[in-house]
Structure formats: C-alpha cells, structure tokens
PDB file of C-alpha atoms in Angstrom:
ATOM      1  CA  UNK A   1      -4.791  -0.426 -20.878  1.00 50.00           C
ATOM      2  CA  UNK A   2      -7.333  -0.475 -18.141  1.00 55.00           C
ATOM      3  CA  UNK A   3      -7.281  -3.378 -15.751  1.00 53.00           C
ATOM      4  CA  UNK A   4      -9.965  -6.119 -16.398  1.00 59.00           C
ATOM      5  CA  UNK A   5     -10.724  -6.389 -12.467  1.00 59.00           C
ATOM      6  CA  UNK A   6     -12.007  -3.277 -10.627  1.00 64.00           C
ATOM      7  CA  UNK A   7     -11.817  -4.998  -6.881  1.00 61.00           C
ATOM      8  CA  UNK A   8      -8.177  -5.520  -6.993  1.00 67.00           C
ATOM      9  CA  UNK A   9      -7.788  -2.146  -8.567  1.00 89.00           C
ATOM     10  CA  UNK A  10      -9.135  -0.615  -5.594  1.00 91.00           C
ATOM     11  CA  UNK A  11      -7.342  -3.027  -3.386  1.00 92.00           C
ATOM     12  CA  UNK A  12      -4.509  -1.973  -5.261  1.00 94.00           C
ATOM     13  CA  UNK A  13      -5.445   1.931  -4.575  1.00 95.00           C
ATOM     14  CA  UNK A  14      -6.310   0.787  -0.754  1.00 96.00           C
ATOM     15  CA  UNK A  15      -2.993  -0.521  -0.312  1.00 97.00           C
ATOM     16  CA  UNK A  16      -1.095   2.231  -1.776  1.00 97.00           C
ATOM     17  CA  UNK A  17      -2.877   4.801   0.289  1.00 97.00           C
ATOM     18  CA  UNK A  18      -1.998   3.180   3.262  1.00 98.00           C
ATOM     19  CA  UNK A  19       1.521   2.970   2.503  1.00 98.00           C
ATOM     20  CA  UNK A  20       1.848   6.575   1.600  1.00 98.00           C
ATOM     21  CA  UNK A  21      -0.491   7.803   4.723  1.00 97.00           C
ATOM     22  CA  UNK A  22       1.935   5.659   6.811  1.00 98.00           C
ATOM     23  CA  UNK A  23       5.409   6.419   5.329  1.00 98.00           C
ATOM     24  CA  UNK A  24       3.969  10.620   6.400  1.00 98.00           C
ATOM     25  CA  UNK A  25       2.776   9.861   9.864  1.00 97.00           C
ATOM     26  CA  UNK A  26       6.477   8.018  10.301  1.00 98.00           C
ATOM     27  CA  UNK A  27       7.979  10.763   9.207  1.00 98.00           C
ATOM     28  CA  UNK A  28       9.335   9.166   6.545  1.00 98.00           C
ATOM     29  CA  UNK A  29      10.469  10.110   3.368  1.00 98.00           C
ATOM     30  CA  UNK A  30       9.682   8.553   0.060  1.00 98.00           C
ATOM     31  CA  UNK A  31      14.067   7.640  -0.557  1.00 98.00           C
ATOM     32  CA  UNK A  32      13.957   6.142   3.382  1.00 98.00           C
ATOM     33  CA  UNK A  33      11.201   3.393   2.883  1.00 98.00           C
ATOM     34  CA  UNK A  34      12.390   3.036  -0.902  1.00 98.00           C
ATOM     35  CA  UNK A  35      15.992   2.503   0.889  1.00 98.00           C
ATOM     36  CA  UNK A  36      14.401  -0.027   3.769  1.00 98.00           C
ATOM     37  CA  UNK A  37      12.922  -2.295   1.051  1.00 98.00           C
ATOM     38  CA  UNK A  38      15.319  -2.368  -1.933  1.00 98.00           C
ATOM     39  CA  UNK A  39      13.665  -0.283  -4.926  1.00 98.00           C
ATOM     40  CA  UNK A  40      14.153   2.976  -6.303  1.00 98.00           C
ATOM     41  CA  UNK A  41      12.167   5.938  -5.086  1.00 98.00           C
ATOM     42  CA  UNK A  42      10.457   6.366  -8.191  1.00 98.00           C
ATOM     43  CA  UNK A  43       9.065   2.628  -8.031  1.00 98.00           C
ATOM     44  CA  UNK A  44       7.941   3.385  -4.327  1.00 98.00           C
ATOM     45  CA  UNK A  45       5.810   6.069  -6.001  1.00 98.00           C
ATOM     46  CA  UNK A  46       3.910   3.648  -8.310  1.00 97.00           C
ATOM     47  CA  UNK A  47       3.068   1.411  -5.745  1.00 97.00           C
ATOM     48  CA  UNK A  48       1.488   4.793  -3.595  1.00 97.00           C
ATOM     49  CA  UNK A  49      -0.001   5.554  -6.478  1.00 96.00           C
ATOM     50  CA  UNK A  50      -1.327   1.908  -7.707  1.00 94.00           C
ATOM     51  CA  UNK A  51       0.557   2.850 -10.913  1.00 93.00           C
ATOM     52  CA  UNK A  52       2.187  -0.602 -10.451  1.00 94.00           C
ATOM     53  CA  UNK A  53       1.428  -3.854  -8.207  1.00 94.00           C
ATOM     54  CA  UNK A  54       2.831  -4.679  -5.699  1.00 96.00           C
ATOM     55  CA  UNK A  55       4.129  -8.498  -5.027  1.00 97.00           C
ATOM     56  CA  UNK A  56       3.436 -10.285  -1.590  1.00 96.00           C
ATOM     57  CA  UNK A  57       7.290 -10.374  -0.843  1.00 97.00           C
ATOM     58  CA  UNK A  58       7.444  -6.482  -1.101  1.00 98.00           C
ATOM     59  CA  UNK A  59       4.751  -5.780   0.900  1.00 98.00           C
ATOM     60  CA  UNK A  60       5.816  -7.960   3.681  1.00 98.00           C
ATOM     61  CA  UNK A  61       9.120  -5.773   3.285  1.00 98.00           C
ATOM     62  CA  UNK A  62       6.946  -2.444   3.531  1.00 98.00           C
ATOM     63  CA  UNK A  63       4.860  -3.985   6.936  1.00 98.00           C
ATOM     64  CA  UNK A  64       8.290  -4.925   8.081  1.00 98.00           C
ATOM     65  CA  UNK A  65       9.932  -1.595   7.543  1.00 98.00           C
ATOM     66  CA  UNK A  66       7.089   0.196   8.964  1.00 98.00           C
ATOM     67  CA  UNK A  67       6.553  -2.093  12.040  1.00 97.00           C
ATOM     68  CA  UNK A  68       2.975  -3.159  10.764  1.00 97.00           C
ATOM     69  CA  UNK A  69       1.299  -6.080  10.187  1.00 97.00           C
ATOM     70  CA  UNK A  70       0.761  -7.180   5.997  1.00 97.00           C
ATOM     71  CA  UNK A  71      -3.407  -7.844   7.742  1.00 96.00           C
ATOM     72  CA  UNK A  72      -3.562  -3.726   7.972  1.00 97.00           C
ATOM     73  CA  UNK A  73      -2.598  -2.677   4.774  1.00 97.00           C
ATOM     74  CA  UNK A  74      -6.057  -4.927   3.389  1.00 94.00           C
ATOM     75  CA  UNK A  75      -8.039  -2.828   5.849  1.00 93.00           C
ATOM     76  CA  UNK A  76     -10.263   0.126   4.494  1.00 86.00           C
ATOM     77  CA  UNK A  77     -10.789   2.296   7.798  1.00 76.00           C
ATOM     78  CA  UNK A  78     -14.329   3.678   6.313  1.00 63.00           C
ATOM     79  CA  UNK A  79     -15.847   0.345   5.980  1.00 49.00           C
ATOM     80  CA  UNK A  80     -13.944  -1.804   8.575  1.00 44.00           C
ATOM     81  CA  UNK A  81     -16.176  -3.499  11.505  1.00 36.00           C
ATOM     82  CA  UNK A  82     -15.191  -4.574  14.809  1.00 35.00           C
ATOM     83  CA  UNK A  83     -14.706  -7.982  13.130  1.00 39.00           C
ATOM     84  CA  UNK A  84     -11.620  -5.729  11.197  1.00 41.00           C
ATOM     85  CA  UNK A  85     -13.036  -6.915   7.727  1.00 42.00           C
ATOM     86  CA  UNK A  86     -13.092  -4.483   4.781  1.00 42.00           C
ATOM     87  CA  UNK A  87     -16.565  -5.358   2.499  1.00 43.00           C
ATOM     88  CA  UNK A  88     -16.133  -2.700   0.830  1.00 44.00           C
ATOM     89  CA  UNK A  89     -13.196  -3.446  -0.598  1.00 44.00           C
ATOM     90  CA  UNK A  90     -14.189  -7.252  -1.426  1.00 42.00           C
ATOM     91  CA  UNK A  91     -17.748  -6.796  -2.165  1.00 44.00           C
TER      92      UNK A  91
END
C-alpha cells in the first residue's frame, strides 16, 4: 500500500541514502552499523532502502555510530543553501 504522504516518503528515501552513502565512505559494512545500533542487518537494509521508517531514537543511534549529527541526515546536498536548509525536500 502506497504511502498517503509523498514529502516524508522522500524524506524517508533522503535519509536512507545518506545512511547507506555514509556507512560506504566509513568503510563500513551493512552487519557493523546493524551491530552499533541494535537491529538485524536485514532491518538496516529497509531503512537504506526506505522499505521501513525509521524512529527518532534509531536515528540518533545511526548519527551516533557514525559520528554525525541527526541535522545532516535531513540535508539534501543538491538543494541545500548556505543557510544548510533542504526545500526541496520540504517544499
């Protein structure tokens, strides 16, 4: 069943893009986050893939496993300003 809001899908999709791009560039691998934050590997995979939501709580555990700040994983990089906000993602 297709979600009834299409923003938070893409914030969804937004969010688990930027946890997959930065779970590569640290080298990472899918079992070692899914390890750092308490859920299966398979589970890490549906939030990459927006296949499932991801709660507040968890992705303060992803920001803190990853040394990044909860702010960055809201920020689309092709529509961010200087200001760091991410219209494009909110409207």
């Amino acid at each position: 069943m297709p979600r009834k809001n299409e923003a938070l899908n893409d914030v969804d999709i937004l969010i688990g893009r930027k946890i997959h791009d930065l779970r590569i560039e640290l080298g990472m691998s899918r079992q070692q986050l899914a390890d750092k934050i308490g859920v299966t590997h398979q589970q890490l995979q549906k939030y990459e893939k927006a296949s499932n939501r991801i709660s507040g709580g968890r992705l303060a555990a992803i920001a803190k496993a990853t040394n990044q700040k909860v702010g960055w994983f809201f920020e689309d990089d092709e529509t961010e300003t200087a200001g760091g906000d991410a219209e494009g993602v909110y409207g």
